[in-house]
Amino acid sequence: MYTPEQTRQLQELSKSLLKKLSQKSLNIKDLASLRNVLVFHEYRYYILNDPLLSDTEYDTLYKSLEKLESENPGSITPDSPTRRVAKELTKSFPTVNHLVPMLSLENSYNEEDLVDWDRKARELTGLDAIEYCVEPKFDGASISLIYENDLFVRGATRGDGVQGDEVTTNIKQIRSVPLSAAFSRFGIEQVEIRGEVLMNKENFSKYNRQLEEQHIAPLANPRNAASGSLRIKDPAEVSRRQLEVFLYHISYYSSSDKLNVKKGEMAGPEQAHDAKLKKAPHTHSESLEMLWDLGFRSPKKEKKVFLSIQPVIEYCQTFEAGRDKLPYEIDGMVIKVNDFALQDKMGMTTHHPRWAIAFKFKARQATSKLLKVEFQVGRTGSITPVAKIEAVPIGGVTVTSVSLFNEDVVKQKGLLIGDSVLVERAGDVIPYIVKPLAELRTGKEKKIVFPKNCPACGDELVKVPEEAVLRCININCPAQVVERIIHFVSKDAMDIRSFGAANVQKFYELGFLKDVPGVYLLPFDRIAELEGYGEKSIHNLQTAIEESKKQPLHRVIYALGIRYVGETTAKTLAKAVSYLMDFKNFSLEELQSLEDVGPKVAGSIIQFFNNRDNIKMLEKLEGLGLNFRNTRSERKGTGNLASQSFLFTGSLNEMKRSEAEALVEEQGGIILGGVSSKLNYLVVGEEAGSKLEKAKKIPSIRILTEKEFLKFIGSSKGK
Ligand code: IVH
């Protein structure tokens, strides 16, 4: 897509635009350059996965494009990166016709099926050998995209294959879908492309963890996550889900009149007299390369061409063996006749093309029996029903335990003890029960009865309105304490390697560990007396515990296990303060002004910091040497505002709040999330509210009007 020379030039251009921006000399003449560099950096980030700018640099350029465009609305182009953003909710997803029906694929499940298919294909074509192109079968939601005159104009779901739902705005939220692509270079005016929308495994796990934190039943697999996401009416939410796409098939194209190419045909070599006009692909493999060169994410690197079926089979098997290592789910491979002319000759049935076949990987579903249901107590006291099933191997792992999440899920599925059940385990995803096989019931199955008392401490359980979970509200319930400590030491939290759930459980039972601060006060002399704890393992554990004291603030916040505060929220919170204990002074309103912090999350944070026991625990942790400070503010900045903290309140006249904040950060200053003694400057716009009142009570805070701030920042710049 970009030559090394173009890459170098665009990178230089980006740097010079950033410089101009800091000198405030960016103007309308830079608009096209800004757009080009942003499209280029989106490509580096979302297609190549190899960014050349930091997130902040990208955001700064993006914001300046937004600003220039809002000042010059006439200059906005439909493929500007800012056009992805939709301000309104989607009202409906109208039904639309696909230009060409979206057919399905014939399936094969083993070597023999493929050998058979190859034999039939050779018989049909009268050839001794056929060239095949093999690529992954992506396990997501299929879509079709239409580009007209190089612009993305429509995106639709598969629907029934003939008609689908129009989801253009949602597809624009997928940053690996280019808003424009130079099909005209191939003499193509209108084109329909097929592909698959995916949520990669990492994002899927993160998304599910967020759902679990809110006690919403997690999604079964990334496929459901992708197809569900395409039908969300809030495009901003679609954007947050960080979907990806692979495009693998051109189903239709028509050529521009001036090239005099017949509809349904690409400009061939004879039309390619124009030096700029590219030679159109004649094979599937070339078409994947063309898509890649036009800026699409196609399986260009994953595809491989073979001259006979045996190496095709081996390639499929290699992929199957490595499927768990891929960042996204695939459920098989697709084998396609490579030559387009031969494809045309072979044609299609009403169901599938004769020139392609799917090689399906081994199913990750199995049947088992529901033996009993146990109830586990989580770190926030939530009671989770867990199905114990007859051991069954699925995808190389023996499954005996499957979470049922909550009472509603059990009811929805209509599960009974003794039921035969269909179980699925997709890759790294936790196993789940798809459904009971009701037709196999004998009549001896029993109802699942939820407990009235906590299985760990015996206290009466509470059902919170609007929540599907039962809860034990005894904060000292041993099961909760253990779970809180397990969460605290876990990989995504304080990451104390070699600690692990088993050690937490053991040390707790032996009375060596009573609470979270106890992690830093372990009696190692007594642990050394235990079997299996040699000098080396104790040393490793001690080092890991000591090292964890240096963990950044956001990890500490996440590790505390505050309800509804996941990793993302913890990062937002860490950015909002320079010192953890500042949260004691935050109001509900201030917390809600932070990105993605709603009333529920804010309420939970307030509750946590208003609890005496929690404050005592925090004081202990700080005394034990944990890092409670935001390293950003400790870092000596190089700008003139280094280590000076700012907060904006009310509406500004001269610029957007985000721009003012960027100005501060450019000069090494810090933006705080709330008023506290750590704040140096409060900049007050129109209709300032409670923050101003609060700041007036802290004498060390200097209050600036917007004018004063601009003067201040201007003079500080000149220094
Ligand atoms: S080609 C006319 N290639 O699998 C041929 N399909 O089970 C169109 N799929 O409906 C399909 N990866 O949604 C093709 N590399 C790939 C694919 C792929 C996933 C999906 C597609 C299709 C379904 C059939």
XYZ file of C-alpha atoms in Angstrom, residues 10 16 55 57 101 104 136 145-146 155 165 191 196 235 273 309 366 368 426 483 496 535 547 553 557 578 595 619 644:
29
model
C 4.506 10.457 5.511
C 6.391 18.447 10.775
C -1.282 7.186 20.771
C 0.675 11.991 18.925
C -26.367 -13.564 -3.212
C -22.428 -20.699 1.743
C -8.199 -19.614 7.035
C -19.049 -4.058 1.604
C -19.782 -1.908 -1.422
C -21.976 -2.363 4.557
C -29.248 -5.650 7.323
C -17.340 -3.377 -6.245
C -15.709 -11.556 8.126
C -21.934 3.330 17.116
C -2.858 1.068 -21.505
C -4.408 -31.728 -2.870
C -19.202 -32.459 23.149
C -21.846 -34.757 28.777
C -13.892 -22.373 21.895
C -10.964 -14.443 46.551
C 2.943 -11.569 41.998
C 14.915 -22.187 49.628
C 8.989 -6.385 43.136
C -0.810 2.985 40.327
C -6.257 0.369 41.859
C -1.329 11.987 41.376
C -14.235 8.914 30.748
C -2.865 2.988 54.928
C 2.480 21.582 37.421
